[in-house]
Amino acid sequence: MAGLAAAFGSGAMTNTNAGMEYSDCIFVIGSNTTEAHPIIALRIKAAVTKHGANLIVADPRRIELTRFATAHLRQRCGSDIMLLNALMNVIIVEGLHNKAFIAERTENFDEFWQVAQAITPEVAQLATGVPADDIRRAARMLGAARRPSIVYAMGITQHATGTDNVKALANLALLIGGIGREATGVNPLRGQNNVQGACDMGGLPSVFPGYQRVDVPELRAKFEKAWGATLPDKPGLTVVEILHAAAAGRIRALYCMGENPVLSDPNSNHTREALQHLEFLVVQDIFLTETAEYAHVVLPTASFAEKDGTFTNTERRVQRVRKAVEPPGEARQDWEIVCDLARRMESASPTRTSSAPEGRTPRDMHYGHPSAIMAEIASLTPSYGGISYERLEKGSLQWPCPTQDHPGTPFLHKDKFARGKGRFHATPFREPAEMPDAEYPFVLSTGRVLYHFHTATMTRESAGLDELYPGGDIQINHDDADTLGVEHGELVEVASRRGTVRAKALLTDRVPRGMVYMPFHFREAPANVLTIDALDPVAKIPELKVCAVRLTKLPAPSEAVTA
Ligand SMILES: Nc1nc2c(c(=O)[nH]1)N[C@H]1C(S)=C(S)[C@@H](COP(=O)(O)OP(=O)(O)OC[C@H]3O[C@@H](n4cnc5c(=O)[nH]c(N)nc54)[C@H](O)[C@@H]3O)O[C@H]1N2
Ligand SMILES: Nc1nc2c(c(=O)[nH]1)N[C@H]1C(S)=C(S)[C@@H](COP(=O)(O)OP(=O)(O)OC[C@H]3O[C@@H](n4cnc5c(=O)[nH]c(N)nc54)[C@H](O)[C@@H]3O)O[C@H]1N2
Ligand SMILES: [Mo]
């Protein structure tokens, strides 16, 4: 969300999920909302069917939501910036931009326009494959909207240009004044149920809880005082960087908690190599994963249903989670394991203890209950300052909630942006790291299906889900399949510069010619063996949505025997 932070000063979703229903024009780009966020998708559909909103879907694939769309823009993978610059070009050329909003609440328009003015719909048609007239039609809908909402997800961010893609969307919101009011805003749909909470709590390499930067001395001093320890003053590494560093021998030990990188990180062969390089790997999980096979120690832990705590959802809403069943076997709560480990490291290591700033004793990480952890969060994190278990017992709260009597904040940036003025950014187009060529002629994109969750450690434990969607498939356009001589259900070999997998051909018009799509859920056809580990230079997110592959029809089993 670095792109939004650069534009607005904060990277979270600006509105509420419920508000989406009252938007009069919803622009969904790079979000397969029906399959990945089904409840929000219901709001979007209600906006269209109950209140007559326009829905513009920009997605290379024909996703389910396109059935409700007034316009479907089918851009080539990785060409989003071209499409967005052209939409904004039309809005400005036709005078549909919100001049008062731009004058009062934004800055840096000229620099942005220097780049966007050359991107006419005709120029964009060449790069995106979207007809110029469709771009004009969609731009007019956006320009005319009174309560526009922008919705995006991984189709926008999982690119080597992910941060620029988001900046381009922020530009669009500023241009049409589509932010800071009810039922209008920029909505990055978060993924895991508590990924917002994990980021809020400092689960990022550069910040303490509440996005307080590690490299700001006063903020660091506050945490050092509270925790009685010397804390790092430089940002650490991100996931993919950690594995690169492990492969290079610069990271020697790894504690992997609730993550299955062997299946979820790009370029799996390289990931496996990196894990093999580690001198010490701990995996803390609710199941024995593909990653746990490389572990020296596996710590079994309790699942969400077996513990108390909170989740913070995509609209910044902090909600109580209550233990429903006892954890099985030796499984313990994640927080208890971490605290125990920290305490033992403390007593085992005199150097660690003496790293506490002079005159301070290291904080004993002993908490009786998760509510005590929340009290500490509130004392150190201004945006959570007024949040306590006592209040959460009565209902959820949306941060910022700075004080005990603050009601919480449904939408952000009402009168001014977190950074003051909203900032336009110039977003010139760059191609994806790897484009199709004669040797690898297809574009591979990857993502999800409704029935499975990520590396499917949990969903494939459910016989019903596994039966509904057994998986291991690749979506191929009918015409491409004809050319390759591949029938529906046959196995094909899919190869990229990084590896080869076998997958079942699912013939469909959901993907256009020249593009194939694989869910990354299935260990028997692991999409990430193929994907590229090129990173966005700012957010360090990998380019999981575009790489180049070659498809080969496999000989039928009988031929294989004689061959
Ligand atoms: N059922 C289910 N739901 C989930 C999850 C799950 O695993 N299963 N995971 C959760 C998580 S953590 C996340 S992050 C979210 C992800 O939610 P989404 O981002 O909505 O899901 P994806 O399937 O990754 O991809 C979204 C869309 O991007 C499109 N796309 C591909 N290439 C491009 C491109 O170049 N440009 C654009 N604009 N679009 C492109 C794809 O066609 C796809 O329709 O889902 C969450 N919800
Ligand atoms: N090709 C491709 N790759 C992708 C993506 C893509 O679109 N395409 N999307 C990326 C995205 S957005 C995401 S979010 C990642 C997800 O990648 P991961 O986070 O690696 O995937 P999960 O399967 O959700 O793994 C979570 C692990 O946590 C365990 N777990 C569940 N509950 C608990 C708990 O309470 N405590 C502990 N300790 N463990 C628990 C699960 O068993 C599982 O092993 O995948 C990324 N990888
Ligand atoms: Mo995600």
JSON list of C-alpha atoms in Angstrom, two decimals, residues 235-386:
[
{"chain": "A", "resi": 235, "resn": "PRO", "atom": "CA", "xyz": [14.19, -1.42, 8.33]},
{"chain": "A", "resi": 236, "resn": "GLY", "atom": "CA", "xyz": [14.63, -5.19, 7.91]},
{"chain": "A", "resi": 237, "resn": "LEU", "atom": "CA", "xyz": [13.94, -7.41, 4.91]},
{"chain": "A", "resi": 238, "resn": "THR", "atom": "CA", "xyz": [10.66, -8.48, 3.32]},
{"chain": "A", "resi": 239, "resn": "VAL", "atom": "CA", "xyz": [9.68, -12.13, 2.76]},
{"chain": "A", "resi": 240, "resn": "VAL", "atom": "CA", "xyz": [11.12, -12.62, -0.69]},
{"chain": "A", "resi": 241, "resn": "GLU", "atom": "CA", "xyz": [14.25, -10.64, 0.25]},
{"chain": "A", "resi": 242, "resn": "ILE", "atom": "CA", "xyz": [14.74, -12.89, 3.29]},
{"chain": "A", "resi": 243, "resn": "LEU", "atom": "CA", "xyz": [14.71, -15.99, 1.10]},
{"chain": "A", "resi": 244, "resn": "HIS", "atom": "CA", "xyz": [17.11, -14.37, -1.38]},
{"chain": "A", "resi": 245, "resn": "ALA", "atom": "CA", "xyz": [19.40, -13.54, 1.55]},
{"chain": "A", "resi": 246, "resn": "ALA", "atom": "CA", "xyz": [19.09, -17.11, 2.89]},
{"chain": "A", "resi": 247, "resn": "ALA", "atom": "CA", "xyz": [20.15, -18.51, -0.47]},
{"chain": "A", "resi": 248, "resn": "ALA", "atom": "CA", "xyz": [23.13, -16.16, -0.41]},
{"chain": "A", "resi": 249, "resn": "GLY", "atom": "CA", "xyz": [24.03, -17.24, 3.16]},
{"chain": "A", "resi": 250, "resn": "ARG", "atom": "CA", "xyz": [23.32, -13.81, 4.67]},
{"chain": "A", "resi": 251, "resn": "ILE", "atom": "CA", "xyz": [20.34, -15.11, 6.68]},
{"chain": "A", "resi": 252, "resn": "ARG", "atom": "CA", "xyz": [21.16, -18.26, 8.64]},
{"chain": "A", "resi": 253, "resn": "ALA", "atom": "CA", "xyz": [18.13, -18.84, 10.85]},
{"chain": "A", "resi": 254, "resn": "LEU", "atom": "CA", "xyz": [14.44, -18.35, 10.16]},
{"chain": "A", "resi": 255, "resn": "TYR", "atom": "CA", "xyz": [11.34, -18.51, 12.35]},
{"chain": "A", "resi": 256, "resn": "CYS", "atom": "CA", "xyz": [8.39, -19.10, 10.02]},
{"chain": "A", "resi": 257, "resn": "MET", "atom": "CA", "xyz": [5.01, -18.67, 11.64]},
{"chain": "A", "resi": 258, "resn": "GLY", "atom": "CA", "xyz": [1.74, -19.05, 9.71]},
{"chain": "A", "resi": 259, "resn": "GLU", "atom": "CA", "xyz": [3.35, -18.96, 6.30]},
{"chain": "A", "resi": 260, "resn": "ASN", "atom": "CA", "xyz": [3.99, -21.72, 3.75]},
{"chain": "A", "resi": 261, "resn": "PRO", "atom": "CA", "xyz": [6.54, -20.15, 1.38]},
{"chain": "A", "resi": 262, "resn": "VAL", "atom": "CA", "xyz": [7.37, -23.38, -0.48]},
{"chain": "A", "resi": 263, "resn": "LEU", "atom": "CA", "xyz": [3.97, -23.07, -2.16]},
{"chain": "A", "resi": 264, "resn": "SER", "atom": "CA", "xyz": [3.21, -19.36, -1.78]},
{"chain": "A", "resi": 265, "resn": "ASP", "atom": "CA", "xyz": [6.45, -17.60, -2.72]},
{"chain": "A", "resi": 266, "resn": "PRO", "atom": "CA", "xyz": [7.46, -17.07, -6.34]},
{"chain": "A", "resi": 267, "resn": "ASN", "atom": "CA", "xyz": [10.07, -19.30, -7.97]},
{"chain": "A", "resi": 268, "resn": "SER", "atom": "CA", "xyz": [9.64, -22.34, -5.69]},
{"chain": "A", "resi": 269, "resn": "ASN", "atom": "CA", "xyz": [12.78, -24.14, -6.80]},
{"chain": "A", "resi": 270, "resn": "HIS", "atom": "CA", "xyz": [14.75, -21.18, -5.56]},
{"chain": "A", "resi": 271, "resn": "THR", "atom": "CA", "xyz": [12.70, -21.04, -2.33]},
{"chain": "A", "resi": 272, "resn": "ARG", "atom": "CA", "xyz": [13.48, -24.70, -1.60]},
{"chain": "A", "resi": 273, "resn": "GLU", "atom": "CA", "xyz": [17.17, -24.05, -2.25]},
{"chain": "A", "resi": 274, "resn": "ALA", "atom": "CA", "xyz": [17.08, -21.08, 0.13]},
{"chain": "A", "resi": 275, "resn": "LEU", "atom": "CA", "xyz": [15.41, -23.10, 2.91]},
{"chain": "A", "resi": 276, "resn": "GLN", "atom": "CA", "xyz": [17.97, -25.88, 2.48]},
{"chain": "A", "resi": 277, "resn": "HIS", "atom": "CA", "xyz": [20.71, -23.31, 3.02]},
{"chain": "A", "resi": 278, "resn": "LEU", "atom": "CA", "xyz": [19.42, -22.29, 6.45]},
{"chain": "A", "resi": 279, "resn": "GLU", "atom": "CA", "xyz": [21.31, -23.50, 9.50]},
{"chain": "A", "resi": 280, "resn": "PHE", "atom": "CA", "xyz": [18.14, -23.39, 11.59]},
{"chain": "A", "resi": 281, "resn": "LEU", "atom": "CA", "xyz": [14.47, -23.28, 10.58]},
{"chain": "A", "resi": 282, "resn": "VAL", "atom": "CA", "xyz": [11.51, -23.20, 12.98]},
{"chain": "A", "resi": 283, "resn": "VAL", "atom": "CA", "xyz": [8.01, -23.66, 11.58]},
{"chain": "A", "resi": 284, "resn": "GLN", "atom": "CA", "xyz": [5.06, -22.81, 13.80]},
{"chain": "A", "resi": 285, "resn": "ASP", "atom": "CA", "xyz": [1.84, -23.95, 12.12]},
{"chain": "A", "resi": 286, "resn": "ILE", "atom": "CA", "xyz": [-1.47, -25.71, 12.67]},
{"chain": "A", "resi": 287, "resn": "PHE", "atom": "CA", "xyz": [-0.57, -28.36, 10.06]},
{"chain": "A", "resi": 288, "resn": "LEU", "atom": "CA", "xyz": [2.60, -30.01, 8.79]},
{"chain": "A", "resi": 289, "resn": "THR", "atom": "CA", "xyz": [3.23, -28.02, 5.63]},
{"chain": "A", "resi": 290, "resn": "GLU", "atom": "CA", "xyz": [5.53, -28.38, 2.62]},
{"chain": "A", "resi": 291, "resn": "THR", "atom": "CA", "xyz": [7.73, -25.79, 4.33]},
{"chain": "A", "resi": 292, "resn": "ALA", "atom": "CA", "xyz": [7.78, -27.77, 7.60]},
{"chain": "A", "resi": 293, "resn": "GLU", "atom": "CA", "xyz": [9.57, -30.56, 5.70]},
{"chain": "A", "resi": 294, "resn": "TYR", "atom": "CA", "xyz": [12.67, -28.33, 5.82]},
{"chain": "A", "resi": 295, "resn": "ALA", "atom": "CA", "xyz": [12.30, -27.42, 9.51]},
{"chain": "A", "resi": 296, "resn": "HIS", "atom": "CA", "xyz": [14.64, -28.40, 12.35]},
{"chain": "A", "resi": 297, "resn": "VAL", "atom": "CA", "xyz": [11.87, -27.71, 14.88]},
{"chain": "A", "resi": 298, "resn": "VAL", "atom": "CA", "xyz": [8.11, -27.71, 14.32]},
{"chain": "A", "resi": 299, "resn": "LEU", "atom": "CA", "xyz": [5.92, -26.00, 16.92]},
{"chain": "A", "resi": 300, "resn": "PRO", "atom": "CA", "xyz": [2.26, -27.03, 16.77]},
{"chain": "A", "resi": 301, "resn": "THR", "atom": "CA", "xyz": [-0.10, -24.14, 17.40]},
{"chain": "A", "resi": 302, "resn": "ALA", "atom": "CA", "xyz": [-3.79, -23.49, 17.98]},
{"chain": "A", "resi": 303, "resn": "SER", "atom": "CA", "xyz": [-6.08, -22.40, 15.15]},
{"chain": "A", "resi": 304, "resn": "PHE", "atom": "CA", "xyz": [-8.37, -19.35, 15.14]},
{"chain": "A", "resi": 305, "resn": "ALA", "atom": "CA", "xyz": [-11.24, -21.36, 16.61]},
{"chain": "A", "resi": 306, "resn": "GLU", "atom": "CA", "xyz": [-9.09, -22.50, 19.51]},
{"chain": "A", "resi": 307, "resn": "LYS", "atom": "CA", "xyz": [-8.04, -19.12, 20.88]},
{"chain": "A", "resi": 308, "resn": "ASP", "atom": "CA", "xyz": [-9.07, -15.69, 22.11]},
{"chain": "A", "resi": 309, "resn": "GLY", "atom": "CA", "xyz": [-7.94, -12.54, 20.38]},
{"chain": "A", "resi": 310, "resn": "THR", "atom": "CA", "xyz": [-8.92, -9.96, 17.80]},
{"chain": "A", "resi": 311, "resn": "PHE", "atom": "CA", "xyz": [-8.92, -9.69, 14.02]},
{"chain": "A", "resi": 312, "resn": "THR", "atom": "CA", "xyz": [-8.75, -6.32, 12.28]},
{"chain": "A", "resi": 313, "resn": "ASN", "atom": "CA", "xyz": [-10.54, -6.57, 8.96]},
{"chain": "A", "resi": 314, "resn": "THR", "atom": "CA", "xyz": [-10.09, -4.77, 5.66]},
{"chain": "A", "resi": 315, "resn": "GLU", "atom": "CA", "xyz": [-12.16, -1.73, 6.74]},
{"chain": "A", "resi": 316, "resn": "ARG", "atom": "CA", "xyz": [-9.89, -1.22, 9.84]},
{"chain": "A", "resi": 317, "resn": "ARG", "atom": "CA", "xyz": [-12.50, -2.80, 12.09]},
{"chain": "A", "resi": 318, "resn": "VAL", "atom": "CA", "xyz": [-11.12, -4.46, 15.25]},
{"chain": "A", "resi": 319, "resn": "GLN", "atom": "CA", "xyz": [-13.29, -7.43, 16.21]},
{"chain": "A", "resi": 320, "resn": "ARG", "atom": "CA", "xyz": [-13.17, -9.94, 19.08]},
{"chain": "A", "resi": 321, "resn": "VAL", "atom": "CA", "xyz": [-12.52, -13.60, 18.28]},
{"chain": "A", "resi": 322, "resn": "ARG", "atom": "CA", "xyz": [-13.54, -16.09, 20.96]},
{"chain": "A", "resi": 323, "resn": "LYS", "atom": "CA", "xyz": [-12.28, -19.56, 21.65]},
{"chain": "A", "resi": 324, "resn": "ALA", "atom": "CA", "xyz": [-14.85, -22.13, 20.56]},
{"chain": "A", "resi": 325, "resn": "VAL", "atom": "CA", "xyz": [-13.00, -25.44, 21.03]},
{"chain": "A", "resi": 326, "resn": "GLU", "atom": "CA", "xyz": [-9.91, -26.70, 22.87]},
{"chain": "A", "resi": 327, "resn": "PRO", "atom": "CA", "xyz": [-6.68, -27.03, 20.86]},
{"chain": "A", "resi": 328, "resn": "PRO", "atom": "CA", "xyz": [-5.74, -30.63, 20.05]},
{"chain": "A", "resi": 329, "resn": "GLY", "atom": "CA", "xyz": [-2.67, -32.47, 21.39]},
{"chain": "A", "resi": 330, "resn": "GLU", "atom": "CA", "xyz": [0.33, -30.33, 22.24]},
{"chain": "A", "resi": 331, "resn": "ALA", "atom": "CA", "xyz": [-0.86, -27.30, 20.29]},
{"chain": "A", "resi": 332, "resn": "ARG", "atom": "CA", "xyz": [-0.54, -24.01, 22.19]},
{"chain": "A", "resi": 333, "resn": "GLN", "atom": "CA", "xyz": [-1.50, -20.41, 21.47]},
{"chain": "A", "resi": 334, "resn": "ASP", "atom": "CA", "xyz": [0.83, -18.54, 19.09]},
{"chain": "A", "resi": 335, "resn": "TRP", "atom": "CA", "xyz": [1.33, -15.70, 21.58]},
{"chain": "A", "resi": 336, "resn": "GLU", "atom": "CA", "xyz": [2.16, -18.03, 24.45]},
{"chain": "A", "resi": 337, "resn": "ILE", "atom": "CA", "xyz": [4.81, -19.82, 22.40]},
{"chain": "A", "resi": 338, "resn": "VAL", "atom": "CA", "xyz": [6.39, -16.53, 21.33]},
{"chain": "A", "resi": 339, "resn": "CYS", "atom": "CA", "xyz": [6.40, -15.11, 24.86]},
{"chain": "A", "resi": 340, "resn": "ASP", "atom": "CA", "xyz": [7.87, -18.31, 26.34]},
{"chain": "A", "resi": 341, "resn": "LEU", "atom": "CA", "xyz": [10.57, -18.35, 23.74]},
{"chain": "A", "resi": 342, "resn": "ALA", "atom": "CA", "xyz": [11.38, -14.68, 24.32]},
{"chain": "A", "resi": 343, "resn": "ARG", "atom": "CA", "xyz": [11.63, -15.22, 28.08]},
{"chain": "A", "resi": 344, "resn": "ARG", "atom": "CA", "xyz": [13.97, -18.20, 27.67]},
{"chain": "A", "resi": 345, "resn": "MET", "atom": "CA", "xyz": [16.16, -16.33, 25.19]},
{"chain": "A", "resi": 346, "resn": "GLU", "atom": "CA", "xyz": [16.30, -13.52, 27.69]},
{"chain": "A", "resi": 347, "resn": "SER", "atom": "CA", "xyz": [17.54, -15.71, 30.54]},
{"chain": "A", "resi": 348, "resn": "ALA", "atom": "CA", "xyz": [19.80, -17.81, 28.31]},
{"chain": "A", "resi": 349, "resn": "SER", "atom": "CA", "xyz": [21.61, -14.85, 26.81]},
{"chain": "A", "resi": 350, "resn": "PRO", "atom": "CA", "xyz": [23.48, -12.40, 29.04]},
{"chain": "A", "resi": 351, "resn": "THR", "atom": "CA", "xyz": [24.35, -10.27, 26.00]},
{"chain": "A", "resi": 352, "resn": "ARG", "atom": "CA", "xyz": [20.69, -9.94, 25.14]},
{"chain": "A", "resi": 353, "resn": "THR", "atom": "CA", "xyz": [19.89, -8.73, 28.67]},
{"chain": "A", "resi": 354, "resn": "SER", "atom": "CA", "xyz": [22.72, -6.26, 28.70]},
{"chain": "A", "resi": 355, "resn": "SER", "atom": "CA", "xyz": [21.46, -4.82, 25.42]},
{"chain": "A", "resi": 356, "resn": "ALA", "atom": "CA", "xyz": [18.74, -3.11, 27.46]},
{"chain": "A", "resi": 357, "resn": "PRO", "atom": "CA", "xyz": [19.42, 0.61, 27.64]},
{"chain": "A", "resi": 358, "resn": "GLU", "atom": "CA", "xyz": [21.18, 1.55, 30.83]},
{"chain": "A", "resi": 359, "resn": "GLY", "atom": "CA", "xyz": [19.02, 1.72, 33.90]},
{"chain": "A", "resi": 360, "resn": "ARG", "atom": "CA", "xyz": [16.15, -0.26, 32.39]},
{"chain": "A", "resi": 361, "resn": "THR", "atom": "CA", "xyz": [15.15, -3.83, 32.99]},
{"chain": "A", "resi": 362, "resn": "PRO", "atom": "CA", "xyz": [13.99, -5.78, 29.98]},
{"chain": "A", "resi": 363, "resn": "ARG", "atom": "CA", "xyz": [10.21, -6.07, 29.91]},
{"chain": "A", "resi": 364, "resn": "ASP", "atom": "CA", "xyz": [9.11, -9.47, 31.17]},
{"chain": "A", "resi": 365, "resn": "MET", "atom": "CA", "xyz": [6.93, -10.76, 28.35]},
{"chain": "A", "resi": 366, "resn": "HIS", "atom": "CA", "xyz": [4.33, -12.19, 30.64]},
{"chain": "A", "resi": 367, "resn": "TYR", "atom": "CA", "xyz": [0.68, -11.63, 29.90]},
{"chain": "A", "resi": 368, "resn": "GLY", "atom": "CA", "xyz": [-2.19, -13.41, 31.62]},
{"chain": "A", "resi": 369, "resn": "HIS", "atom": "CA", "xyz": [-4.61, -13.01, 28.72]},
{"chain": "A", "resi": 370, "resn": "PRO", "atom": "CA", "xyz": [-4.71, -11.41, 25.24]},
{"chain": "A", "resi": 371, "resn": "SER", "atom": "CA", "xyz": [-6.58, -8.46, 26.78]},
{"chain": "A", "resi": 372, "resn": "ALA", "atom": "CA", "xyz": [-3.35, -7.51, 28.59]},
{"chain": "A", "resi": 373, "resn": "ILE", "atom": "CA", "xyz": [-1.57, -7.44, 25.24]},
{"chain": "A", "resi": 374, "resn": "MET", "atom": "CA", "xyz": [-4.30, -5.15, 23.87]},
{"chain": "A", "resi": 375, "resn": "ALA", "atom": "CA", "xyz": [-3.79, -2.81, 26.82]},
{"chain": "A", "resi": 376, "resn": "GLU", "atom": "CA", "xyz": [-0.09, -2.57, 25.92]},
{"chain": "A", "resi": 377, "resn": "ILE", "atom": "CA", "xyz": [-0.99, -1.96, 22.26]},
{"chain": "A", "resi": 378, "resn": "ALA", "atom": "CA", "xyz": [-3.33, 0.87, 23.27]},
{"chain": "A", "resi": 379, "resn": "SER", "atom": "CA", "xyz": [-0.64, 2.46, 25.43]},
{"chain": "A", "resi": 380, "resn": "LEU", "atom": "CA", "xyz": [1.90, 2.60, 22.57]},
{"chain": "A", "resi": 381, "resn": "THR", "atom": "CA", "xyz": [-0.22, 2.95, 19.41]},
{"chain": "A", "resi": 382, "resn": "PRO", "atom": "CA", "xyz": [-2.15, 6.21, 18.98]},
{"chain": "A", "resi": 383, "resn": "SER", "atom": "CA", "xyz": [-4.60, 4.82, 16.39]},
{"chain": "A", "resi": 384, "resn": "TYR", "atom": "CA", "xyz": [-5.53, 1.98, 18.81]},
{"chain": "A", "resi": 385, "resn": "GLY", "atom": "CA", "xyz": [-5.32, 4.23, 21.90]},
{"chain": "A", "resi": 386, "resn": "GLY", "atom": "CA", "xyz": [-9.01, 3.91, 22.79]}
]
